[in-house]
Amino acid sequence: MAGLLQVLVLLVLLAAAWRPLGDWMARVYTDEQDWAVERVLYRLVRVDPRSEQRASTYAVAILAFSFAGIVLLYLMQRLQSLLPWSFDRGPVEAGIAFNTAISFVTNTNWQSYVPETTLGHAVQMAGLTVQNFVSAAVGMAVAVALVRGFVRSRTDRLGNAWVDIVRGCTRILLPIAAVAAVALIATGVIMSLRAGVDVIGVDGRPSTIALAPTASQESIKELGTNGGGILNANSAHPFENPNPVSNLLEIFLLLVIPVSLTRTFGRMVGSMRQGVSLLAVMAGLWTAMLAVIWTAEARSASFAGANLEGKEVRFGIPASALWANSTTGTSTGAVNSMHDSFSAFGGGGALLNMLFSEMTPGGVGTGLYSILVVAIVAVFLAGLMVGRTPEYLGKRLGRREVTCAVVVVLTMPALVLLGTGLAIALPATAEAMTNSGPHGLSEVMYAYASASNNNGSAFGGLTVTSGFFQTTLGIAMLLGRFLPIVAVLALAGLLARQPRVAPSSGTLSTGTPLFSVLVAGTIVLVAAITFLPALALSPLAEGLA
């Protein structure tokens, strides 16, 4: 009952935020006026905020900005000893620095190091936290560009990438994150510039407890669906997530923007029914997977000894299942429990969330553009069944538009299956796995699913510090992030050039419950066709053994 009440409170909070936040984000991206601080930023970087960009220019801006972020973050880690608050922590090893730079710029936040002993506060605050803001703003900018493709007609302009990124940070992420950080401090999350505090343990021996500027990073880590912890135990650490109140607040933060963006979409296209239909898909699959994970963990807990390994007793099974479902249903990757310790079907549910391409509700921005792409595929399939040219939101979906959508849909499965197959084929991988058999395969598959979906969570039983894993997971993060972005922007450009088509008797009615079922069925069908053989060898085989 306590767990169900937590879910109810969470849903009430999300429902309360859905309208005001969704409407505010729609105004942010359609406002003709710039804030004073924004005008200063535009002057500094020599950007004309009134100029608009073609799809190709918009994509180049996103890629160039991200590449610069990777280079700067890599250099910050390698030159860490020259920065303040480094606490005598030397340069980060080149492979880890490369992987970490890619990870945080792509909004993955995969961590193959111990943060409190590897990174100083300067790199954490000026490097990682900055990327938590701008990588999330990039995702929202791409989603808005795609929405403009549906809204506009007979034009090759999609807006200005620099304006969209700046507004995402200054008007959405920064204000909410600042308020959330204060709220987290009130719940007991720490905020300190000290490296640690010396204490005497219960065994009488002296030890040092690591400290960090946690609350400021924790708020944007969840709000921007980033997930990287400033402490190694992530949100299972009492300094990052001390009690059930902070736990519920952090789950709310990681869901609120992806959920509210459905209203932003409905407001921008002029039909709230369109946004509600996508929200229904997200909510339906999120609820179904929560039931799977929660039930699996509750059933395993009914056996002797219970399945509380890897779970914090202050949260228990319900809050652990709720967090695991939400963090893998978005691209957050933060954890308040060890997914490797979940039951076969519980851990398999978290894995399946990522194999749905994380659009339930998905990451900040990425969830919206991913589900819109699947909606296009669903409309195309429906058009094939009735023998008519498919249309969605007044735009015809021809060969080029569907090709772009298919590239987005198939990028993640290709990266996951190729990466997992290559890793399993190498003899050295067996030494990196804590477990053999189906669970070991789940660990490897989870790692590549997490990297390719820019999630960042891990089963934790796989050691990925070798050059092979650092490189291949880094490549998976890069391709999993930027190939879909380029394809989505190309799709947006194609849609924007089209004239708007009036609906006819043969036009599929979207914004209806039937359409929501069609989109949800497409998501499940694509995942089942692509991953069922691999899942049968990993969590399904383990659970049925």
Coordinates of C-alpha atoms in Angstrom, one line a residue:
M1 CA 0.0 0.0 0.0
A2 CA 2.8 2.4 0.8
G3 CA 4.4 1.7 -2.6
L4 CA 1.1 2.3 -4.4
L5 CA 0.6 5.6 -2.5
Q6 CA 4.1 6.7 -3.7
V7 CA 3.1 6.0 -7.3
L8 CA -0.2 7.9 -6.8
V9 CA 1.6 10.9 -5.3
L10 CA 4.1 10.8 -8.2
L11 CA 1.3 10.8 -10.8
V12 CA -0.5 13.6 -9.1
L13 CA 2.6 15.7 -9.1
L14 CA 3.3 15.0 -12.8
A15 CA -0.4 15.8 -13.7
A16 CA -0.1 19.1 -11.8
A17 CA 3.1 20.1 -13.7
W18 CA 2.0 18.8 -17.1
R19 CA -0.1 21.8 -18.2
P20 CA 1.9 24.8 -16.8
L21 CA 5.4 23.4 -17.7
G22 CA 4.2 22.1 -21.1
D23 CA 2.7 25.5 -22.0
W24 CA 5.8 27.3 -20.7
M25 CA 8.1 25.3 -22.9
A26 CA 5.9 25.9 -25.9
R27 CA 6.2 29.7 -25.3
V28 CA 9.9 29.4 -24.8
Y29 CA 10.5 28.0 -28.2
T30 CA 8.0 30.3 -30.0
D31 CA 8.8 33.6 -28.3
E32 CA 10.1 36.4 -30.5
Q33 CA 11.8 38.2 -27.6
D34 CA 15.1 37.5 -26.1
W35 CA 16.0 37.9 -22.4
A36 CA 18.8 40.3 -21.5
V37 CA 21.2 37.5 -20.4
E38 CA 20.5 35.7 -23.7
R39 CA 21.4 38.8 -25.7
V40 CA 24.7 39.0 -23.9
L41 CA 25.5 35.4 -24.8
Y42 CA 24.6 35.9 -28.4
R43 CA 26.9 38.9 -28.6
L44 CA 29.7 36.9 -27.0
V45 CA 29.5 34.0 -29.5
R46 CA 28.5 36.3 -32.5
V47 CA 25.1 34.7 -33.1
D48 CA 22.3 36.6 -34.8
P49 CA 19.2 35.3 -32.9
R50 CA 16.8 36.4 -35.7
S51 CA 18.5 34.3 -38.4
E52 CA 17.2 30.8 -39.0
Q53 CA 18.9 27.7 -40.3
R54 CA 18.3 25.0 -42.8
A55 CA 18.2 21.4 -41.5
S56 CA 21.8 20.8 -42.7
T57 CA 23.1 24.0 -40.9
Y58 CA 21.1 23.1 -37.8
A59 CA 22.7 19.7 -37.7
V60 CA 26.2 21.0 -38.3
A61 CA 25.7 23.4 -35.4
I62 CA 24.6 20.6 -33.1
L63 CA 27.5 18.4 -34.1
A64 CA 30.1 21.1 -33.9
F65 CA 28.9 22.2 -30.4
S66 CA 29.0 18.6 -29.2
F67 CA 32.4 18.0 -30.7
A68 CA 33.8 21.1 -28.9
G69 CA 32.2 19.9 -25.7
I70 CA 34.0 16.5 -26.0
V71 CA 37.4 18.1 -26.6
L72 CA 37.0 20.6 -23.8
L73 CA 35.8 18.0 -21.3
Y74 CA 38.6 15.6 -22.3
L75 CA 41.2 18.3 -21.8
M76 CA 39.8 19.3 -18.4
Q77 CA 40.2 15.7 -17.2
R78 CA 43.7 15.3 -18.6
L79 CA 44.8 18.7 -17.1
Q80 CA 42.9 18.2 -13.8
S81 CA 46.0 18.6 -11.6
L82 CA 46.3 22.3 -12.8
L83 CA 42.7 23.1 -11.7
P84 CA 41.5 24.3 -8.3
W85 CA 39.8 21.8 -6.0
S86 CA 41.7 18.9 -7.6
F87 CA 42.7 17.5 -4.1
D88 CA 46.0 16.1 -5.6
R89 CA 44.0 13.9 -7.9
G90 CA 46.1 13.6 -11.0
P91 CA 45.2 13.5 -14.7
V92 CA 42.5 11.0 -15.6
E93 CA 43.8 8.1 -17.6
A94 CA 43.4 8.8 -21.4
G95 CA 40.9 6.0 -22.2
I96 CA 38.7 6.8 -19.2
A97 CA 38.9 10.5 -20.1
F98 CA 37.9 9.8 -23.7
N99 CA 35.0 7.6 -22.6
T100 CA 33.8 10.0 -20.0
A101 CA 33.9 13.0 -22.3
I102 CA 31.8 11.2 -24.9
S103 CA 29.5 9.9 -22.2
F104 CA 28.5 13.3 -20.7
V105 CA 28.3 15.2 -24.0
T106 CA 25.9 12.5 -25.4
N107 CA 23.7 12.7 -22.3
T108 CA 24.7 9.1 -21.5
N109 CA 26.7 9.7 -18.3
W110 CA 28.1 6.2 -18.3
Q111 CA 30.8 6.1 -15.6
S112 CA 33.7 3.5 -15.5
Y113 CA 35.5 5.2 -12.7
V114 CA 35.0 6.0 -9.0
P115 CA 34.0 9.7 -9.0
E116 CA 35.0 10.6 -5.5
T117 CA 38.6 9.4 -5.9
T118 CA 39.1 10.2 -9.6
L119 CA 37.7 13.7 -10.3
G120 CA 38.1 16.9 -8.4
H121 CA 35.3 19.4 -7.8
A122 CA 36.4 21.7 -10.6
V123 CA 35.9 19.0 -13.3
Q124 CA 32.7 17.9 -11.6
M125 CA 31.2 21.4 -11.6
A126 CA 32.7 23.2 -14.6
G127 CA 32.9 20.1 -16.8
L128 CA 30.3 17.4 -16.0
T129 CA 27.6 19.6 -14.6
V130 CA 27.8 22.0 -17.5
Q131 CA 27.4 19.1 -19.9
N132 CA 24.4 18.0 -17.8
F133 CA 22.7 21.2 -18.8
V134 CA 23.7 21.7 -22.4
S135 CA 23.4 18.0 -23.5
A136 CA 19.8 18.1 -22.2
A137 CA 19.2 21.4 -24.0
V138 CA 20.5 19.8 -27.3
G139 CA 18.0 17.0 -27.0
M140 CA 15.1 19.5 -26.5
A141 CA 16.4 21.6 -29.4
V142 CA 16.3 18.7 -31.8
A143 CA 12.8 17.7 -30.7
V144 CA 11.5 21.2 -31.2
A145 CA 13.1 21.3 -34.7
L146 CA 11.2 18.2 -35.6
V147 CA 7.9 19.7 -34.3
R148 CA 8.6 22.8 -36.4
G149 CA 9.0 20.5 -39.4
F150 CA 5.3 19.5 -38.9
V151 CA 4.1 23.0 -38.2
R152 CA 5.8 24.9 -41.0
S153 CA 5.2 24.5 -44.8
R154 CA 7.0 25.5 -47.9
T155 CA 10.2 26.5 -46.1
D156 CA 13.6 25.2 -45.6
R157 CA 14.1 26.8 -42.2
L158 CA 13.9 25.0 -38.8
G159 CA 14.9 27.8 -36.4
N160 CA 18.2 28.6 -34.8
A161 CA 20.1 25.8 -33.0
W162 CA 22.1 28.3 -30.8
V163 CA 18.9 30.1 -29.7
D164 CA 17.1 26.8 -28.9
I165 CA 20.0 25.6 -26.8
V166 CA 20.4 28.8 -24.9
R167 CA 16.7 29.1 -24.2
G168 CA 16.5 25.5 -23.1
C169 CA 19.2 26.3 -20.5
T170 CA 18.2 29.8 -19.4
R171 CA 14.4 29.5 -19.4
I172 CA 13.8 25.8 -18.5
L173 CA 16.7 23.8 -17.0
L174 CA 18.5 26.5 -14.9
P175 CA 15.4 27.8 -13.1
I176 CA 13.9 24.4 -12.3
A177 CA 17.3 22.9 -11.3
A178 CA 18.1 25.8 -9.0
V179 CA 14.8 25.4 -7.1
A180 CA 15.2 21.6 -7.1
A181 CA 18.7 21.9 -5.6
V182 CA 17.4 23.9 -2.7
A183 CA 14.6 21.4 -2.2
L184 CA 17.1 18.6 -2.2
I185 CA 19.3 20.3 0.4
A186 CA 16.2 20.7 2.6
T187 CA 15.7 16.9 2.4
G188 CA 19.3 16.2 3.5
V189 CA 21.3 16.1 0.3
I190 CA 24.8 17.5 1.0
M191 CA 26.4 20.5 -0.6
S192 CA 30.1 20.9 0.2
L193 CA 33.4 22.0 -1.4
R194 CA 35.4 19.9 0.9
A195 CA 37.0 16.7 -0.3
G196 CA 35.9 14.7 2.7
V197 CA 35.6 14.5 6.5
D198 CA 37.6 12.3 8.8
V199 CA 35.6 10.1 11.1
I200 CA 36.2 7.2 13.5
G201 CA 34.3 4.1 12.3
V202 CA 32.3 1.6 14.4
D203 CA 35.4 -0.6 14.5
G204 CA 37.4 2.2 16.1
R205 CA 39.5 2.8 13.0
P206 CA 39.9 6.2 11.3
S207 CA 38.4 6.7 7.8
T208 CA 37.4 9.5 5.4
I209 CA 33.9 10.0 4.1
A210 CA 33.9 11.7 0.7
L211 CA 32.0 15.0 0.4
A212 CA 31.1 16.9 -2.8
P213 CA 28.9 19.7 -4.1
T214 CA 26.1 17.1 -4.5
A215 CA 22.8 18.9 -4.5
S216 CA 23.5 21.2 -7.4
Q217 CA 24.6 18.3 -9.6
E218 CA 21.9 15.9 -8.3
S219 CA 19.1 18.3 -9.4
I220 CA 20.2 18.7 -13.0
K221 CA 21.4 15.1 -13.2
E222 CA 17.7 14.0 -12.8
L223 CA 16.0 16.9 -14.4
G224 CA 18.1 16.6 -17.6
T225 CA 17.8 12.8 -17.6
N226 CA 21.6 12.6 -17.3
G227 CA 22.2 10.2 -14.5
G228 CA 25.9 10.4 -13.7
G229 CA 26.5 10.3 -10.0
I230 CA 29.0 12.6 -8.2
L231 CA 29.4 9.7 -5.8
N232 CA 30.1 6.1 -6.9
A233 CA 26.9 4.6 -5.4
N234 CA 24.9 7.2 -7.4
S235 CA 21.4 7.8 -6.0
A236 CA 21.7 4.8 -3.7
H237 CA 24.2 6.9 -1.6
P238 CA 22.6 8.6 1.4
F239 CA 24.4 11.9 0.5
E240 CA 22.7 11.9 -2.9
N241 CA 19.4 10.5 -1.9
P242 CA 18.9 10.3 1.9
N243 CA 15.3 9.4 2.4
P244 CA 11.9 8.5 0.7
V245 CA 11.0 12.2 0.3
S246 CA 14.2 12.9 -1.7
N247 CA 13.7 9.7 -3.6
L248 CA 10.2 10.7 -4.8
L249 CA 11.4 14.2 -5.6
E250 CA 14.2 12.8 -7.8
I251 CA 11.9 10.4 -9.6
F252 CA 9.6 13.4 -10.3
L253 CA 12.4 15.4 -11.7
L254 CA 13.6 12.8 -14.1
L255 CA 10.0 12.3 -15.5
V256 CA 8.6 15.8 -15.5
I257 CA 10.1 17.3 -18.7
P258 CA 9.7 14.3 -20.9
V259 CA 6.1 13.9 -19.8
S260 CA 5.3 17.7 -20.2
L261 CA 6.9 17.8 -23.6
T262 CA 3.9 16.0 -25.0
R263 CA 1.7 19.0 -24.1
T264 CA 4.4 21.3 -25.6
F265 CA 4.0 19.2 -28.8
G266 CA 0.2 19.5 -28.8
R267 CA 0.4 23.2 -28.2
M268 CA 2.8 23.8 -31.0
V269 CA 1.0 21.7 -33.6
G270 CA -2.4 23.3 -32.5
S271 CA -4.0 20.0 -31.4
M272 CA -3.8 18.9 -27.8
R273 CA -5.3 15.5 -28.8
Q274 CA -2.1 14.7 -30.6
G275 CA 0.0 15.3 -27.5
V276 CA -2.4 13.4 -25.3
S277 CA -2.3 10.4 -27.6
L278 CA 1.5 10.2 -27.4
L279 CA 1.3 10.7 -23.6
A280 CA -1.1 7.7 -23.4
V281 CA 1.4 5.5 -25.2
M282 CA 4.2 6.6 -22.9
A283 CA 2.0 6.1 -19.8
G284 CA 0.6 2.8 -20.9
L285 CA 4.0 1.2 -21.5
W286 CA 5.5 2.8 -18.4
T287 CA 2.7 1.4 -16.3
A288 CA 3.0 -2.1 -17.9
M289 CA 6.7 -2.3 -17.3
L290 CA 6.4 -1.0 -13.7
A291 CA 4.0 -3.9 -13.1
V292 CA 6.5 -6.4 -14.6
I293 CA 9.5 -5.2 -12.6
W294 CA 7.6 -4.7 -9.3
T295 CA 5.8 -8.0 -9.5
A296 CA 9.0 -9.9 -10.4
E297 CA 10.9 -8.3 -7.4
A298 CA 7.9 -8.8 -5.0
R299 CA 7.6 -12.5 -6.0
S300 CA 11.3 -13.2 -5.6
A301 CA 11.1 -11.5 -2.1
S302 CA 8.5 -14.0 -1.0
F303 CA 11.1 -16.8 -1.0
A304 CA 13.3 -17.5 2.0
G305 CA 15.8 -14.7 2.6
A306 CA 14.0 -12.3 0.2
N307 CA 15.6 -10.5 -2.7
L308 CA 16.8 -7.4 -0.9
E309 CA 20.4 -7.8 -2.1
G310 CA 21.5 -4.6 -3.8
K311 CA 18.5 -2.6 -2.5
E312 CA 18.5 0.1 0.1
V313 CA 16.3 -0.7 3.1
R314 CA 15.2 2.9 3.3
F315 CA 13.5 2.4 -0.1
G316 CA 12.6 -1.2 -0.2
I317 CA 11.2 -3.1 -3.2
P318 CA 8.4 -0.7 -4.3
A319 CA 10.6 2.4 -4.5
S320 CA 13.5 0.5 -6.0
A321 CA 11.2 -0.9 -8.7
L322 CA 9.6 2.5 -9.4
W323 CA 13.0 4.1 -9.8
A324 CA 14.4 1.3 -12.0
N325 CA 11.4 1.5 -14.3
S326 CA 11.6 5.3 -14.5
T327 CA 15.3 5.6 -15.0
T328 CA 15.4 3.0 -17.8
G329 CA 12.1 4.3 -19.4
T330 CA 13.9 7.6 -19.7
S331 CA 17.5 8.1 -20.7
T332 CA 18.5 8.9 -17.2
G333 CA 20.5 6.0 -16.0
A334 CA 20.7 7.1 -12.3
V335 CA 20.1 4.2 -9.9
N336 CA 19.0 3.8 -6.3
S337 CA 19.6 0.1 -6.3
M338 CA 21.9 -2.5 -8.0
H339 CA 20.1 -3.7 -11.2
D340 CA 22.5 -6.7 -11.4
S341 CA 20.9 -7.9 -8.1
F342 CA 17.4 -7.8 -9.5
S343 CA 15.6 -11.1 -10.3
A344 CA 15.8 -12.3 -13.9
F345 CA 12.5 -10.9 -15.0
G346 CA 13.0 -7.7 -12.9
G347 CA 16.3 -7.0 -14.5
G348 CA 15.0 -8.1 -17.8
G349 CA 12.2 -5.5 -17.5
A350 CA 14.7 -2.8 -17.0
L351 CA 16.6 -4.0 -20.0
L352 CA 13.5 -4.2 -22.1
N353 CA 12.7 -0.6 -21.3
M354 CA 15.9 0.4 -23.0
L355 CA 15.2 -1.9 -25.9
F356 CA 11.9 0.0 -26.5
S357 CA 14.3 2.8 -27.5
E358 CA 13.5 4.7 -24.3
M359 CA 10.4 6.6 -25.3
T360 CA 8.3 5.7 -22.3
P361 CA 8.5 8.6 -21.7
G362 CA 12.1 8.8 -22.9
G363 CA 14.8 11.4 -22.3
V364 CA 14.6 15.1 -22.3
G365 CA 13.8 15.8 -26.0
T366 CA 14.9 12.4 -27.2
G367 CA 11.8 10.8 -25.9
L368 CA 9.5 13.1 -27.9
Y369 CA 11.4 12.9 -31.2
S370 CA 11.8 9.2 -30.9
I371 CA 8.1 8.5 -30.3
L372 CA 7.2 10.9 -33.2
V373 CA 9.5 8.9 -35.5
V374 CA 7.7 5.7 -34.4
A375 CA 4.4 7.4 -35.0
I376 CA 5.5 8.1 -38.5
V377 CA 6.4 4.4 -39.0
A378 CA 3.0 3.4 -37.5
V379 CA 1.2 5.7 -39.9
F380 CA 3.2 4.3 -42.8
L381 CA 2.3 0.7 -41.8
A382 CA -1.3 1.7 -41.6
G383 CA -1.1 3.3 -45.0
L384 CA 0.3 0.1 -46.5
M385 CA -2.7 -1.9 -45.1
V386 CA -5.3 0.4 -46.7
G387 CA -3.3 1.1 -49.9
R388 CA -3.1 4.9 -49.5
T389 CA -0.2 7.4 -49.2
P390 CA 0.3 7.9 -45.5
E391 CA -0.2 11.3 -43.9
Y392 CA 0.6 12.5 -40.4
L393 CA -0.3 16.0 -39.1
G394 CA -1.0 17.2 -42.7
K395 CA 2.3 16.0 -44.1
R396 CA 2.7 13.2 -46.7
L397 CA 5.2 10.5 -45.7
G398 CA 7.0 9.4 -48.8
R399 CA 10.1 7.3 -49.4
R400 CA 12.6 9.8 -48.1
E401 CA 10.7 10.6 -45.0
V402 CA 10.2 7.0 -44.1
T403 CA 13.9 6.2 -44.8
C404 CA 14.9 8.9 -42.3
A405 CA 12.5 7.4 -39.7
V406 CA 13.8 3.8 -40.3
V407 CA 17.4 5.0 -39.8
V408 CA 16.4 6.4 -36.4
V409 CA 14.5 3.2 -35.5
L410 CA 17.2 0.7 -36.5
T411 CA 20.4 2.6 -35.3
M412 CA 20.0 1.4 -31.7
P413 CA 19.2 -2.3 -32.4
A414 CA 22.2 -2.5 -34.8
L415 CA 24.6 -1.1 -32.2
V416 CA 23.3 -3.3 -29.4
L417 CA 23.4 -6.5 -31.3
L418 CA 26.7 -5.9 -33.0
G419 CA 28.4 -4.7 -29.9
T420 CA 27.0 -7.6 -27.7
G421 CA 27.9 -10.2 -30.3
L422 CA 31.4 -8.8 -30.8
A423 CA 32.0 -8.7 -27.0
I424 CA 30.8 -12.2 -26.4
A425 CA 32.9 -13.6 -29.2
L426 CA 36.1 -12.3 -27.5
P427 CA 37.6 -14.7 -25.0
A428 CA 38.7 -11.8 -22.7
T429 CA 35.0 -10.9 -22.1
A430 CA 34.5 -14.0 -19.9
E431 CA 37.1 -12.6 -17.4
A432 CA 35.2 -9.2 -17.3
M433 CA 31.9 -10.8 -16.4
T434 CA 31.0 -11.5 -12.8
N435 CA 28.5 -14.2 -13.8
S436 CA 28.5 -16.7 -16.6
G437 CA 25.6 -18.2 -18.5
P438 CA 22.4 -16.2 -19.2
H439 CA 23.0 -13.6 -16.5
G440 CA 26.5 -12.9 -17.9
L441 CA 25.0 -12.4 -21.3
S442 CA 22.4 -10.0 -19.8
E443 CA 25.2 -8.0 -18.2
V444 CA 26.9 -7.5 -21.6
M445 CA 23.7 -6.8 -23.5
Y446 CA 22.6 -4.3 -20.8
A447 CA 25.9 -2.4 -21.2
Y448 CA 25.5 -2.0 -24.9
A449 CA 21.8 -1.2 -24.6
S450 CA 22.6 1.4 -22.0
A451 CA 25.4 3.0 -24.2
S452 CA 23.5 2.9 -27.5
N453 CA 20.3 4.4 -25.9
N454 CA 22.4 7.1 -24.0
N455 CA 21.1 5.8 -20.7
G456 CA 24.2 5.2 -18.7
S457 CA 23.0 2.7 -16.1
A458 CA 24.7 -0.6 -15.7
F459 CA 24.0 -4.1 -14.3
G460 CA 27.3 -3.5 -12.4
G461 CA 28.6 -7.1 -12.7
L462 CA 30.6 -6.3 -15.9
T463 CA 34.1 -4.8 -15.6
V464 CA 34.4 -2.3 -18.5
T465 CA 37.8 -0.7 -17.8
S466 CA 39.6 -2.5 -20.7
G467 CA 40.5 -0.7 -23.9
F468 CA 38.0 -2.7 -25.9
F469 CA 35.0 -1.8 -23.7
Q470 CA 36.1 1.8 -23.3
T471 CA 36.3 2.2 -27.1
T472 CA 33.3 0.2 -28.3
L473 CA 31.0 1.6 -25.7
G474 CA 32.2 5.1 -26.5
I475 CA 31.5 4.5 -30.2
A476 CA 28.1 3.1 -29.3
M477 CA 27.3 6.3 -27.3
L478 CA 28.5 8.5 -30.2
L479 CA 26.6 6.7 -33.0
G480 CA 23.5 6.1 -30.7
R481 CA 23.3 9.8 -30.1
F482 CA 24.2 11.6 -33.3
L483 CA 23.1 9.3 -36.1
P484 CA 19.4 9.6 -34.9
I485 CA 19.8 13.3 -34.4
V486 CA 21.1 13.8 -38.0
A487 CA 18.3 11.6 -39.4
V488 CA 15.7 13.4 -37.3
L489 CA 16.9 16.8 -38.5
A490 CA 16.9 15.6 -42.1
L491 CA 13.3 14.4 -41.6
A492 CA 12.3 17.8 -40.1
G493 CA 13.8 19.5 -43.2
L494 CA 11.8 17.3 -45.5
L495 CA 8.6 17.9 -43.6
A496 CA 9.0 21.6 -43.5
R497 CA 9.4 21.9 -47.3
Q498 CA 6.1 20.2 -47.9
P499 CA 2.8 22.1 -48.3
R500 CA 0.2 21.2 -45.7
V501 CA -2.3 18.6 -47.0
A502 CA -6.0 18.8 -46.1
P503 CA -7.3 15.6 -44.4
S504 CA -9.4 13.4 -46.6
S505 CA -11.7 10.4 -46.1
G506 CA -8.7 8.1 -46.4
T507 CA -6.5 10.0 -43.8
L508 CA -5.8 8.0 -40.7
S509 CA -7.3 9.7 -37.7
T510 CA -4.5 10.4 -35.2
G511 CA -4.9 11.7 -31.7
T512 CA -7.3 8.9 -30.9
P513 CA -7.1 5.9 -28.6
L514 CA -6.9 3.6 -31.7
F515 CA -3.8 5.5 -32.9
S516 CA -2.2 5.2 -29.4
V517 CA -2.7 1.5 -29.6
L518 CA -1.2 1.4 -33.1
V519 CA 1.9 3.4 -31.9
A520 CA 2.3 1.2 -28.8
G521 CA 2.0 -1.9 -30.8
T522 CA 4.6 -0.7 -33.3
I523 CA 7.1 -0.1 -30.4
V524 CA 6.5 -3.5 -28.9
L525 CA 6.6 -5.2 -32.4
V526 CA 9.9 -3.7 -33.4
A527 CA 11.5 -4.6 -30.1
A528 CA 10.1 -8.1 -30.2
I529 CA 11.2 -8.8 -33.8
T530 CA 14.7 -7.4 -33.1
F531 CA 15.6 -8.6 -29.7
L532 CA 13.4 -11.7 -28.9
P533 CA 16.2 -14.2 -29.8
A534 CA 18.7 -12.4 -27.6
L535 CA 16.3 -12.0 -24.7
A536 CA 15.4 -15.7 -24.9
L537 CA 19.1 -16.5 -24.3
S538 CA 19.5 -14.0 -21.4
P539 CA 16.8 -12.9 -18.9
L540 CA 14.1 -15.3 -20.2
A541 CA 16.4 -18.3 -20.0
E542 CA 17.5 -17.3 -16.6
G543 CA 14.0 -16.7 -15.3
L544 CA 12.7 -20.0 -16.6
A545 CA 15.6 -22.0 -15.4

